[in-house]
């Protein structure tokens, strides 16, 4: 029952608009997990999206996931500045779970399909990857502490414009830290190498399959989430 209820949090992805497409998958290590993503269309027709990862697994992480997801939607209806949204979510997370040692990492973005423009903020989350042709590049310049760690926070905002054929991938560390039967991790470098040689879209789908094959018969050691936004080629 808990597993079925959690799937209700996964949003319906928006239809392609102005050549901009999205794809996502989220797979808990147990019957429920602390990974989550969302897609929220705002009043000006821009879109708010994120991937987040609550520390820990199972029911406690899933309960915090539900609270954070609800808070983001509430804040997105009040204001659309990414820094202000994360500050409000951080304050709520700090009050809710910091004394128990829980925290949440998140990569939050807002995009405008017609302009191909993306703004991003990062709260301690694993770095996203921009794929252009055979080049897969880690976007590593954004700074920001995880949600719920400090009472007062401020987040850096970065941005980019997607060119035709380019993809931006957000994912949880369940991708890079996926373990095979020999307890070897898939690793961030393998993520980059796979995406650099991936030509079919969505690229995230191929990455998900690569991680699944790497894991083999091993039991999943962490929740796994991938979200991709890409621009049609000319």
Tab-separated table of C-alpha atoms in Angstrom:
chain	number	residue	atom	x	y	z
A	1	UNK	CA	0.000	0.000	0.000
A	2	UNK	CA	2.794	2.421	0.908
A	3	UNK	CA	4.560	1.690	-2.369
A	4	UNK	CA	1.410	2.352	-4.373
A	5	UNK	CA	0.744	5.608	-2.529
A	6	UNK	CA	4.279	6.836	-3.149
A	7	UNK	CA	3.891	6.369	-6.896
A	8	UNK	CA	1.059	8.921	-6.749
A	9	UNK	CA	3.716	11.572	-6.069
A	10	UNK	CA	5.335	10.999	-9.460
A	11	UNK	CA	4.011	13.709	-11.788
A	12	UNK	CA	2.708	13.426	-15.303
A	13	UNK	CA	5.459	14.844	-17.488
A	14	UNK	CA	4.487	17.805	-19.675
A	15	UNK	CA	3.969	17.305	-23.379
A	16	UNK	CA	6.867	18.445	-25.605
A	17	UNK	CA	6.787	22.178	-26.219
A	18	UNK	CA	8.918	24.228	-28.606
A	19	UNK	CA	11.174	21.225	-29.133
A	20	UNK	CA	11.802	20.661	-25.409
A	21	UNK	CA	11.183	17.134	-24.075
A	22	UNK	CA	11.438	15.527	-20.625
A	23	UNK	CA	11.855	11.968	-19.359
A	24	UNK	CA	12.178	10.573	-15.834
A	25	UNK	CA	12.364	7.395	-13.767
A	26	UNK	CA	12.511	6.765	-10.021
A	27	UNK	CA	13.113	3.355	-8.459
A	28	UNK	CA	13.320	2.851	-4.676
A	29	UNK	CA	15.779	0.331	-3.241
A	30	UNK	CA	13.035	-1.004	-0.942
A	31	UNK	CA	9.246	-0.828	-1.329
A	32	UNK	CA	9.382	2.922	-0.590
A	33	UNK	CA	12.294	5.349	-0.732
A	34	UNK	CA	13.565	8.876	-0.268
A	35	UNK	CA	14.326	9.801	-3.888
A	36	UNK	CA	11.797	11.969	-5.681
A	37	UNK	CA	11.304	14.327	-8.592
A	38	UNK	CA	8.583	16.704	-9.691
A	39	UNK	CA	7.530	18.879	-12.620
A	40	UNK	CA	5.374	21.953	-11.943
A	41	UNK	CA	4.089	24.289	-14.661
A	42	UNK	CA	4.047	27.862	-13.354
A	43	UNK	CA	1.693	30.743	-14.168
A	44	UNK	CA	4.004	32.221	-16.817
A	45	UNK	CA	4.219	28.766	-18.526
A	46	UNK	CA	7.788	28.225	-17.366
A	47	UNK	CA	8.369	24.869	-15.668
A	48	UNK	CA	9.850	24.092	-12.246
A	49	UNK	CA	11.575	20.693	-11.963
A	50	UNK	CA	13.858	18.966	-9.501
A	51	UNK	CA	15.474	15.751	-8.364
A	52	UNK	CA	15.945	15.245	-4.616
A	53	UNK	CA	17.315	12.606	-2.278
A	54	UNK	CA	16.463	12.294	1.413
A	55	UNK	CA	19.192	10.764	3.564
A	56	UNK	CA	18.412	7.197	4.554
A	57	UNK	CA	15.962	4.762	3.009
A	58	UNK	CA	12.588	3.199	3.640
A	59	UNK	CA	9.621	4.648	5.510
A	60	UNK	CA	11.340	7.557	7.363
A	61	UNK	CA	12.873	8.852	4.125
A	62	UNK	CA	9.571	8.415	2.291
A	63	UNK	CA	7.684	10.428	4.931
A	64	UNK	CA	10.183	13.287	4.705
A	65	UNK	CA	9.998	13.059	0.917
A	66	UNK	CA	6.244	13.629	1.080
A	67	UNK	CA	6.636	16.656	3.357
A	68	UNK	CA	9.348	18.287	1.224
A	69	UNK	CA	7.451	17.640	-2.012
A	70	UNK	CA	4.341	19.307	-0.587
A	71	UNK	CA	6.362	22.284	0.699
A	72	UNK	CA	7.972	22.913	-2.696
A	73	UNK	CA	4.607	22.979	-4.439
A	74	UNK	CA	3.283	25.399	-1.839
A	75	UNK	CA	6.290	27.727	-2.195
A	76	UNK	CA	6.185	27.573	-6.008
A	77	UNK	CA	2.651	28.975	-5.870
A	78	UNK	CA	3.875	31.947	-3.804
A	79	UNK	CA	7.069	32.972	-5.600
A	80	UNK	CA	9.220	31.722	-8.452
A	81	UNK	CA	12.721	32.754	-7.372
A	82	UNK	CA	14.691	29.504	-7.002
A	83	UNK	CA	16.817	30.770	-4.124
A	84	UNK	CA	13.755	31.875	-2.138
A	85	UNK	CA	11.999	28.560	-2.751
A	86	UNK	CA	14.983	26.581	-1.469
A	87	UNK	CA	15.437	28.876	1.523
A	88	UNK	CA	11.817	28.265	2.560
A	89	UNK	CA	12.135	24.508	2.038
A	90	UNK	CA	15.403	24.478	3.984
A	91	UNK	CA	13.769	26.246	6.930
A	92	UNK	CA	10.948	23.702	6.979
A	93	UNK	CA	13.366	20.790	6.649
A	94	UNK	CA	15.549	22.160	9.453
A	95	UNK	CA	12.579	22.405	11.809
A	96	UNK	CA	11.177	19.027	10.773
A	97	UNK	CA	14.128	16.659	10.825
A	98	UNK	CA	17.491	18.232	11.674
A	99	UNK	CA	17.420	17.022	15.287
A	100	UNK	CA	17.046	13.454	13.977
A	101	UNK	CA	19.984	13.901	11.607
A	102	UNK	CA	18.020	13.798	8.355
A	103	UNK	CA	18.812	16.073	5.420
A	104	UNK	CA	17.846	16.328	1.761
A	105	UNK	CA	19.957	17.038	-1.308
A	106	UNK	CA	18.272	18.685	-4.275
A	107	UNK	CA	18.925	20.084	-7.714
A	108	UNK	CA	16.151	22.526	-8.584
A	109	UNK	CA	15.694	24.104	-12.002
A	110	UNK	CA	13.282	26.313	-13.866
A	111	UNK	CA	13.091	26.287	-17.649
A	112	UNK	CA	11.382	28.256	-20.396
A	113	UNK	CA	10.713	25.969	-23.404
A	114	UNK	CA	10.284	28.784	-25.917
A	115	UNK	CA	13.619	30.356	-24.957
A	116	UNK	CA	15.431	27.030	-24.256
A	117	UNK	CA	16.684	28.758	-21.106
A	118	UNK	CA	17.367	26.904	-17.833
A	119	UNK	CA	18.105	28.328	-14.362
A	120	UNK	CA	19.461	26.012	-11.657
A	121	UNK	CA	20.269	25.927	-7.947
A	122	UNK	CA	22.000	23.079	-6.145
A	123	UNK	CA	21.571	22.038	-2.500
A	124	UNK	CA	24.339	19.501	-1.870
A	125	UNK	CA	23.134	17.263	-4.705
A	126	UNK	CA	25.294	15.272	-7.110
A	127	UNK	CA	26.274	17.441	-10.086
A	128	UNK	CA	24.164	17.329	-13.253
A	129	UNK	CA	25.568	16.447	-16.677
A	130	UNK	CA	25.190	18.386	-19.925
A	131	UNK	CA	25.482	16.203	-23.029
A	132	UNK	CA	26.293	17.753	-26.397
A	133	UNK	CA	27.142	15.324	-29.181
A	134	UNK	CA	29.956	13.117	-27.890
A	135	UNK	CA	30.794	15.495	-25.043
A	136	UNK	CA	29.331	14.767	-21.598
A	137	UNK	CA	30.311	17.518	-19.177
A	138	UNK	CA	29.792	17.707	-15.424
A	139	UNK	CA	28.324	21.034	-14.298
A	140	UNK	CA	30.248	21.542	-11.090
A	141	UNK	CA	30.304	25.276	-10.358
A	142	UNK	CA	27.048	25.569	-8.387
A	143	UNK	CA	27.467	25.781	-4.612
A	144	UNK	CA	24.873	25.185	-1.907
A	145	UNK	CA	24.508	23.183	1.303
A	146	UNK	CA	22.010	20.324	1.670
A	147	UNK	CA	18.523	21.143	2.966
A	148	UNK	CA	18.047	20.852	6.714
A	149	UNK	CA	21.717	21.128	7.717
A	150	UNK	CA	21.939	24.853	8.531
A	151	UNK	CA	19.256	27.237	9.725
A	152	UNK	CA	20.316	30.116	7.466
A	153	UNK	CA	21.279	29.385	3.856
A	154	UNK	CA	21.786	31.090	0.504
A	155	UNK	CA	22.067	29.373	-2.844
A	156	UNK	CA	23.944	30.277	-6.023
A	157	UNK	CA	21.943	30.437	-9.230
A	158	UNK	CA	23.431	29.312	-12.528
A	159	UNK	CA	22.021	28.906	-15.975
A	160	UNK	CA	22.420	27.729	-19.542
A	161	UNK	CA	20.635	27.660	-22.884
A	162	UNK	CA	20.007	24.243	-24.416
A	163	UNK	CA	21.153	23.976	-28.005
A	164	UNK	CA	19.572	21.577	-30.517
A	165	UNK	CA	20.415	17.964	-29.653
A	166	UNK	CA	21.656	18.741	-26.142
A	167	UNK	CA	20.455	17.016	-22.964
A	168	UNK	CA	20.671	18.017	-19.310
A	169	UNK	CA	20.496	15.069	-16.891
A	170	UNK	CA	19.785	15.260	-13.169
A	171	UNK	CA	20.146	12.103	-11.122
A	172	UNK	CA	20.553	10.807	-7.588
A	173	UNK	CA	23.687	9.121	-6.251
A	174	UNK	CA	21.868	5.811	-6.609
A	175	UNK	CA	23.094	5.972	-10.213
A	176	UNK	CA	26.805	6.571	-9.646
A	177	UNK	CA	26.946	4.497	-6.450
A	178	UNK	CA	25.034	1.487	-7.776
A	179	UNK	CA	26.940	-1.656	-6.780
A	180	UNK	CA	27.383	-4.904	-8.692
A	181	UNK	CA	27.785	-8.366	-7.188
A	182	UNK	CA	31.461	-7.631	-6.463
A	183	UNK	CA	30.455	-4.471	-4.529
A	184	UNK	CA	32.054	-2.263	-7.213
A	185	UNK	CA	30.314	1.046	-7.810
A	186	UNK	CA	29.165	2.163	-11.243
A	187	UNK	CA	30.924	5.492	-10.628
A	188	UNK	CA	30.478	9.033	-11.936
A	189	UNK	CA	33.121	8.484	-14.620
A	190	UNK	CA	31.140	5.601	-16.103
A	191	UNK	CA	28.094	7.883	-16.137
A	192	UNK	CA	30.040	10.403	-18.228
A	193	UNK	CA	31.506	7.734	-20.498
A	194	UNK	CA	28.131	6.149	-21.148
A	195	UNK	CA	26.435	9.469	-21.914
A	196	UNK	CA	29.273	10.538	-24.215
A	197	UNK	CA	28.638	7.481	-26.399
A	198	UNK	CA	24.833	7.597	-26.185
A	199	UNK	CA	23.042	8.766	-29.306
A	200	UNK	CA	19.434	7.645	-28.756
A	201	UNK	CA	17.020	9.869	-26.877
A	202	UNK	CA	16.171	9.989	-24.089
A	203	UNK	CA	19.743	9.360	-23.025
A	204	UNK	CA	18.589	8.783	-19.455
A	205	UNK	CA	16.734	5.648	-20.477
A	206	UNK	CA	19.962	4.109	-21.795
A	207	UNK	CA	21.784	5.163	-18.619
A	208	UNK	CA	19.118	3.482	-16.499
A	209	UNK	CA	19.532	0.250	-18.475
A	210	UNK	CA	23.342	0.460	-18.194
A	211	UNK	CA	23.104	0.743	-14.402
A	212	UNK	CA	20.612	-2.131	-14.263
A	213	UNK	CA	22.967	-4.371	-16.273
A	214	UNK	CA	25.926	-3.300	-14.110
A	215	UNK	CA	24.048	-4.267	-10.967
A	216	UNK	CA	23.278	-7.727	-12.358
A	217	UNK	CA	21.902	-9.978	-9.655
A	218	UNK	CA	22.926	-7.684	-6.796
A	219	UNK	CA	20.221	-6.217	-4.592
A	220	UNK	CA	19.784	-2.465	-5.123
A	221	UNK	CA	21.827	-0.635	-2.479
A	222	UNK	CA	20.185	2.780	-2.898
A	223	UNK	CA	17.196	4.551	-4.432
A	224	UNK	CA	17.749	5.650	-8.038
A	225	UNK	CA	16.253	8.606	-9.906
A	226	UNK	CA	17.018	10.153	-13.309
A	227	UNK	CA	15.403	13.231	-14.860
A	228	UNK	CA	16.317	14.462	-18.336
A	229	UNK	CA	15.403	17.543	-20.319
A	230	UNK	CA	16.532	17.728	-23.939
A	231	UNK	CA	16.169	19.859	-27.026
A	232	UNK	CA	15.246	18.398	-30.392
A	233	UNK	CA	18.001	18.343	-32.989
A	234	UNK	CA	17.563	20.606	-36.024
